[in-house]
mmCIF file of C-alpha atoms in Angstrom:
data_model
loop_
_atom_site.group_PDB
_atom_site.id
_atom_site.type_symbol
_atom_site.label_atom_id
_atom_site.label_comp_id
_atom_site.label_asym_id
_atom_site.label_seq_id
_atom_site.Cartn_x
_atom_site.Cartn_y
_atom_site.Cartn_z
ATOM 1 C CA MET A 1 -13.106 -34.290 -94.072
ATOM 2 C CA THR A 2 -14.799 -38.055 -93.954
ATOM 3 C CA LEU A 3 -18.019 -38.812 -92.612
ATOM 4 C CA ASP A 4 -16.782 -40.318 -89.471
ATOM 5 C CA THR A 5 -14.477 -36.982 -88.533
ATOM 6 C CA GLY A 6 -18.004 -35.107 -89.102
ATOM 7 C CA ALA A 7 -19.760 -37.380 -86.997
ATOM 8 C CA LYS A 8 -17.086 -36.922 -84.106
ATOM 9 C CA ILE A 9 -16.933 -33.433 -84.266
ATOM 10 C CA GLY A 10 -21.005 -33.003 -84.248
ATOM 11 C CA THR A 11 -20.937 -35.721 -80.968
ATOM 12 C CA GLY A 12 -17.994 -33.634 -79.535
ATOM 13 C CA ILE A 13 -20.098 -30.554 -79.979
ATOM 14 C CA SER A 14 -23.356 -32.125 -78.673
ATOM 15 C CA VAL A 15 -21.457 -33.124 -75.582
ATOM 16 C CA ILE A 16 -19.847 -29.438 -74.777
ATOM 17 C CA VAL A 17 -23.476 -28.464 -75.261
ATOM 18 C CA ILE A 18 -25.290 -30.621 -73.108
ATOM 19 C CA ALA A 19 -22.365 -29.919 -70.244
ATOM 20 C CA GLY A 20 -23.008 -26.388 -70.601
ATOM 21 C CA LEU A 21 -26.362 -26.960 -69.808
ATOM 22 C CA ILE A 22 -26.019 -29.021 -66.682
ATOM 23 C CA ALA A 23 -23.532 -26.487 -65.686
ATOM 24 C CA PHE A 24 -25.965 -23.500 -66.175
ATOM 25 C CA ALA A 25 -28.617 -25.596 -64.504
ATOM 26 C CA VAL A 26 -26.773 -26.955 -61.456
ATOM 27 C CA ALA A 27 -24.918 -23.479 -60.700
ATOM 28 C CA PRO A 28 -28.199 -21.742 -58.921
ATOM 29 C CA MET A 29 -28.812 -25.092 -56.752
ATOM 30 C CA LEU A 30 -24.777 -24.735 -55.692
ATOM 31 C CA ALA A 31 -24.959 -20.797 -55.383
ATOM 32 C CA GLY A 32 -27.129 -21.496 -51.934
ATOM 33 C CA THR A 33 -24.315 -23.921 -50.306
ATOM 34 C CA SER A 34 -21.267 -21.819 -51.434
ATOM 35 C CA THR A 35 -19.252 -20.223 -48.266
ATOM 36 C CA PRO A 36 -19.708 -16.630 -48.198
ATOM 37 C CA ALA A 37 -16.210 -14.947 -49.211
ATOM 38 C CA SER A 38 -15.765 -13.163 -45.692
ATOM 39 C CA ALA A 39 -17.606 -13.635 -42.530
ATOM 40 C CA PRO A 40 -20.325 -11.239 -41.428
ATOM 41 C CA THR A 41 -19.453 -8.769 -38.500
ATOM 42 C CA SER A 42 -21.147 -9.258 -35.303
ATOM 43 C CA ALA A 43 -23.099 -6.360 -36.221
ATOM 44 C CA ALA A 44 -24.473 -7.627 -39.107
ATOM 45 C CA VAL A 45 -25.180 -10.858 -37.210
ATOM 46 C CA THR A 46 -27.139 -9.183 -34.576
ATOM 47 C CA ALA A 47 -29.163 -6.913 -37.351
ATOM 48 C CA SER A 48 -30.198 -10.143 -39.421
ATOM 49 C CA THR A 49 -31.259 -12.174 -36.258
ATOM 50 C CA ALA A 50 -33.326 -9.432 -34.861
ATOM 51 C CA GLU A 51 -36.917 -10.132 -34.787
ATOM 52 C CA PRO A 52 -38.746 -8.454 -37.354
ATOM 53 C CA GLU A 53 -41.711 -6.056 -36.714
ATOM 54 C CA PRO A 54 -45.200 -8.049 -36.543
ATOM 55 C CA ALA A 55 -47.334 -7.013 -39.441
ATOM 56 C CA SER A 56 -50.804 -5.091 -38.515
ATOM 57 C CA ALA A 57 -53.519 -7.312 -38.753
ATOM 58 C CA SER A 58 -56.221 -5.096 -39.697
ATOM 59 C CA ALA A 59 -54.419 -3.962 -42.787
ATOM 60 C CA PRO A 60 -56.334 -3.864 -46.086
ATOM 61 C CA PRO A 61 -54.616 -5.639 -48.863
ATOM 62 C CA ALA A 62 -52.721 -3.578 -51.427
ATOM 63 C CA VAL A 63 -55.209 -1.975 -54.030
ATOM 64 C CA PRO A 64 -53.702 -0.803 -57.312
ATOM 65 C CA ASP A 65 -53.918 3.126 -57.421
ATOM 66 C CA THR A 66 -55.470 4.776 -60.538
ATOM 67 C CA ALA A 67 -52.404 6.617 -60.600
ATOM 68 C CA ASP A 68 -50.359 3.874 -61.600
ATOM 69 C CA VAL A 69 -52.352 4.198 -65.039
ATOM 70 C CA PRO A 70 -49.639 5.492 -67.328
ATOM 71 C CA GLN A 71 -50.579 9.140 -68.710
ATOM 72 C CA GLY A 72 -52.684 8.234 -71.730
ATOM 73 C CA TYR A 73 -53.631 4.871 -71.488
ATOM 74 C CA VAL A 74 -56.641 2.845 -70.287
ATOM 75 C CA ASP A 75 -56.395 0.207 -67.564
ATOM 76 C CA LEU A 76 -58.319 -2.806 -68.898
ATOM 77 C CA GLY A 77 -57.687 -4.768 -65.446
ATOM 78 C CA ASN A 78 -55.511 -7.762 -64.831
ATOM 79 C CA GLY A 79 -52.213 -5.441 -65.189
ATOM 80 C CA THR A 80 -53.325 -4.848 -69.343
ATOM 81 C CA PHE A 81 -52.767 -0.860 -70.262
ATOM 82 C CA ILE A 82 -53.380 -0.109 -73.892
ATOM 83 C CA PRO A 83 -53.230 3.477 -75.231
ATOM 84 C CA GLY A 84 -56.115 5.777 -74.836
ATOM 85 C CA GLY A 85 -56.381 6.476 -78.362
ATOM 86 C CA GLY A 86 -56.104 3.802 -81.516
ATOM 87 C CA PRO A 87 -54.469 3.630 -84.433
ATOM 88 C CA GLY A 88 -55.422 5.664 -87.284
ATOM 89 C CA ASP A 89 -58.921 6.994 -87.324
ATOM 90 C CA CYS A 90 -59.555 5.028 -84.143
ATOM 91 C CA THR A 91 -60.537 7.588 -80.831
ATOM 92 C CA SER A 92 -59.928 4.220 -78.573
ATOM 93 C CA SER A 93 -59.106 0.593 -78.974
ATOM 94 C CA ALA A 94 -60.383 -2.943 -78.305
ATOM 95 C CA TRP A 95 -58.535 -5.698 -76.883
ATOM 96 C CA ILE A 96 -58.526 -9.731 -77.397
ATOM 97 C CA GLU A 97 -57.985 -11.149 -73.845
ATOM 98 C CA ILE A 98 -57.408 -15.238 -73.838
ATOM 99 C CA ALA A 99 -57.647 -15.951 -70.229
ATOM 100 C CA SER A 100 -57.566 -19.528 -68.175
ATOM 101 C CA TYR A 101 -60.240 -20.660 -66.074
ATOM 102 C CA ASP A 102 -59.729 -23.552 -63.755
ATOM 103 C CA GLY A 103 -56.538 -24.536 -65.553
ATOM 104 C CA LYS A 104 -58.672 -26.769 -68.276
ATOM 105 C CA GLU A 105 -60.325 -24.348 -70.518
ATOM 106 C CA MET A 106 -59.015 -21.397 -72.449
ATOM 107 C CA THR A 107 -61.486 -18.644 -73.100
ATOM 108 C CA VAL A 108 -61.497 -15.666 -75.183
ATOM 109 C CA SER A 109 -62.954 -12.225 -74.727
ATOM 110 C CA MET A 110 -62.892 -8.392 -75.650
ATOM 111 C CA LEU A 111 -61.876 -5.942 -73.551
ATOM 112 C CA GLY A 112 -61.745 -1.896 -74.118
ATOM 113 C CA ALA A 113 -63.869 -0.252 -76.653
ATOM 114 C CA ASP A 114 -66.614 -1.694 -79.023
ATOM 115 C CA LEU A 115 -65.132 -2.539 -82.469
ATOM 116 C CA VAL A 116 -65.452 0.164 -85.200
ATOM 117 C CA ASP A 117 -65.045 -0.062 -88.680
ATOM 118 C CA THR A 118 -62.963 2.619 -89.975
ATOM 119 C CA GLY A 119 -63.161 1.607 -93.371
ATOM 120 C CA PRO A 120 -61.386 0.013 -96.136
ATOM 121 C CA ARG A 121 -57.631 0.241 -96.558
ATOM 122 C CA GLU A 122 -54.522 -1.044 -98.161
ATOM 123 C CA PHE A 123 -54.310 -4.768 -96.890
ATOM 124 C CA ALA A 124 -57.601 -4.671 -95.506
ATOM 125 C CA VAL A 125 -60.307 -4.549 -98.092
ATOM 126 C CA GLY A 126 -62.636 -7.552 -97.124
ATOM 127 C CA GLU A 127 -66.094 -7.568 -96.607
ATOM 128 C CA VAL A 128 -67.728 -6.823 -93.192
ATOM 129 C CA ALA A 129 -71.122 -8.583 -92.049
ATOM 130 C CA LEU A 130 -72.673 -6.993 -89.233
ATOM 131 C CA ASP A 131 -74.791 -8.414 -86.508
ATOM 132 C CA ASP A 132 -78.391 -7.067 -85.638
ATOM 133 C CA GLU A 133 -77.289 -3.872 -84.020
ATOM 134 C CA GLY A 134 -75.000 -2.591 -86.862
ATOM 135 C CA ARG A 135 -71.494 -3.828 -85.070
ATOM 136 C CA PRO A 136 -68.933 -5.912 -86.868
ATOM 137 C CA MET A 137 -69.406 -9.455 -86.688
ATOM 138 C CA THR A 138 -67.472 -11.325 -89.110
ATOM 139 C CA TYR A 139 -64.878 -10.352 -91.865
ATOM 140 C CA THR A 140 -64.258 -11.893 -95.064
ATOM 141 C CA VAL A 141 -60.655 -12.229 -96.168
ATOM 142 C CA ALA A 142 -59.901 -10.524 -99.753
ATOM 143 C CA PRO A 143 -56.622 -11.319 -101.690
ATOM 144 C CA GLY A 144 -53.506 -9.445 -100.122
ATOM 145 C CA ASP A 145 -55.208 -8.792 -96.679
ATOM 146 C CA VAL A 146 -53.364 -8.838 -93.588
ATOM 147 C CA LEU A 147 -54.026 -9.733 -89.894
ATOM 148 C CA THR A 148 -52.497 -6.785 -88.566
ATOM 149 C CA ARG A 149 -53.919 -4.326 -91.014
ATOM 150 C CA ILE A 150 -57.332 -6.003 -90.734
ATOM 151 C CA ALA A 151 -57.190 -5.237 -86.856
ATOM 152 C CA ASP A 152 -56.029 -1.775 -87.205
ATOM 153 C CA ARG A 153 -59.174 -1.564 -89.741
ATOM 154 C CA PHE A 154 -61.509 -2.545 -86.588
ATOM 155 C CA CYS A 155 -59.373 -0.742 -83.693
ATOM 156 C CA ILE A 156 -58.016 -3.859 -82.134
ATOM 157 C CA TYR A 157 -54.905 -2.952 -80.191
ATOM 158 C CA ASN A 158 -53.505 -6.615 -80.222
ATOM 159 C CA GLY A 159 -53.905 -7.623 -84.153
ATOM 160 C CA GLY A 160 -52.079 -10.332 -83.737
ATOM 161 C CA MET A 161 -54.405 -12.390 -81.401
ATOM 162 C CA LEU A 162 -56.961 -12.075 -84.015
ATOM 163 C CA GLY A 163 -55.539 -14.849 -85.722
ATOM 164 C CA THR A 164 -55.196 -16.542 -82.563
ATOM 165 C CA MET A 165 -58.642 -16.035 -81.788
ATOM 166 C CA ASN A 166 -59.659 -17.490 -85.316
ATOM 167 C CA ASN A 167 -57.661 -20.751 -84.568
ATOM 168 C CA TYR A 168 -54.647 -19.543 -86.806
ATOM 169 C CA LEU A 169 -51.728 -20.959 -85.672
ATOM 170 C CA PRO A 170 -48.218 -19.151 -86.237
ATOM 171 C CA GLY A 171 -47.276 -19.541 -89.680
ATOM 172 C CA ASN A 172 -50.587 -20.520 -91.222
ATOM 173 C CA ALA A 173 -51.588 -17.267 -93.097
ATOM 174 C CA ILE A 174 -55.120 -16.332 -94.072
ATOM 175 C CA GLN A 175 -56.263 -16.933 -97.347
ATOM 176 C CA PRO A 176 -58.850 -15.062 -99.436
ATOM 177 C CA GLY A 177 -62.269 -16.393 -98.463
ATOM 178 C CA ASP A 178 -61.404 -17.093 -95.047
ATOM 179 C CA VAL A 179 -64.182 -15.677 -92.579
ATOM 180 C CA LEU A 180 -62.879 -14.034 -89.514
ATOM 181 C CA ALA A 181 -65.051 -13.541 -86.400
ATOM 182 C CA LEU A 182 -64.135 -10.049 -85.361
ATOM 183 C CA HIS A 183 -65.346 -10.070 -81.860
ATOM 184 C CA ALA A 184 -64.699 -12.826 -79.188
ATOM 185 C CA ASP A 185 -68.604 -13.272 -78.884
ATOM 186 C CA TYR A 186 -68.803 -14.489 -82.565
ATOM 187 C CA ALA A 187 -65.770 -16.833 -81.935
ATOM 188 C CA THR A 188 -67.615 -19.611 -81.032
ATOM 189 C CA ASP A 189 -65.398 -22.444 -82.250
ATOM 190 C CA PHE A 190 -62.360 -21.023 -80.421
ATOM 191 C CA VAL A 191 -59.897 -23.635 -79.526
ATOM 192 C CA TYR A 192 -56.671 -22.745 -77.317
ATOM 193 C CA PRO A 193 -53.883 -23.739 -79.867
ATOM 194 C CA TYR A 194 -51.162 -24.816 -77.307
ATOM 195 C CA PRO A 195 -50.998 -27.577 -74.783
ATOM 196 C CA MET A 196 -51.939 -26.578 -71.033
ATOM 197 C CA GLU A 197 -49.605 -28.443 -69.210
#
């Protein structure tokens, strides 16, 4: 196979892929203009053109029922449910929430339980700094530490967000000596890492 033949094959495959993507995008648009396989019966036409019942103007908006919370879970709001217990020795969990305000700025906050240091464990043996009230504030990464195990140590349910909260993009590993904010209140230099548009 010569270079020219390889280039022709590559171009051919590219054309096929692009044509498939165009067909995939155009198909839903054409579906709205297609003719049905059989004409509807007069009863179906009558039923579909009947006037709908007017909605009651005084009906209150639907409010989520606490019965919708799965058994054994805690409702953190915004449709977020986490298990009532936590990993290992945790009796409850914290949740790192990244939320948008006015579509321009992203903020990070903590929901659920207060952070608790359940003690060093494999892959989470670093040093912890406490605030004036004795709550975990920052964590200094030790050699061999892993973000998810650090999160487990502090009862953070969505441990992957611990990296995002500390401005680590996917693929960027924590390094020994790095200091991680454990609570959103201490993540003062948080920058949302993805484009907002």
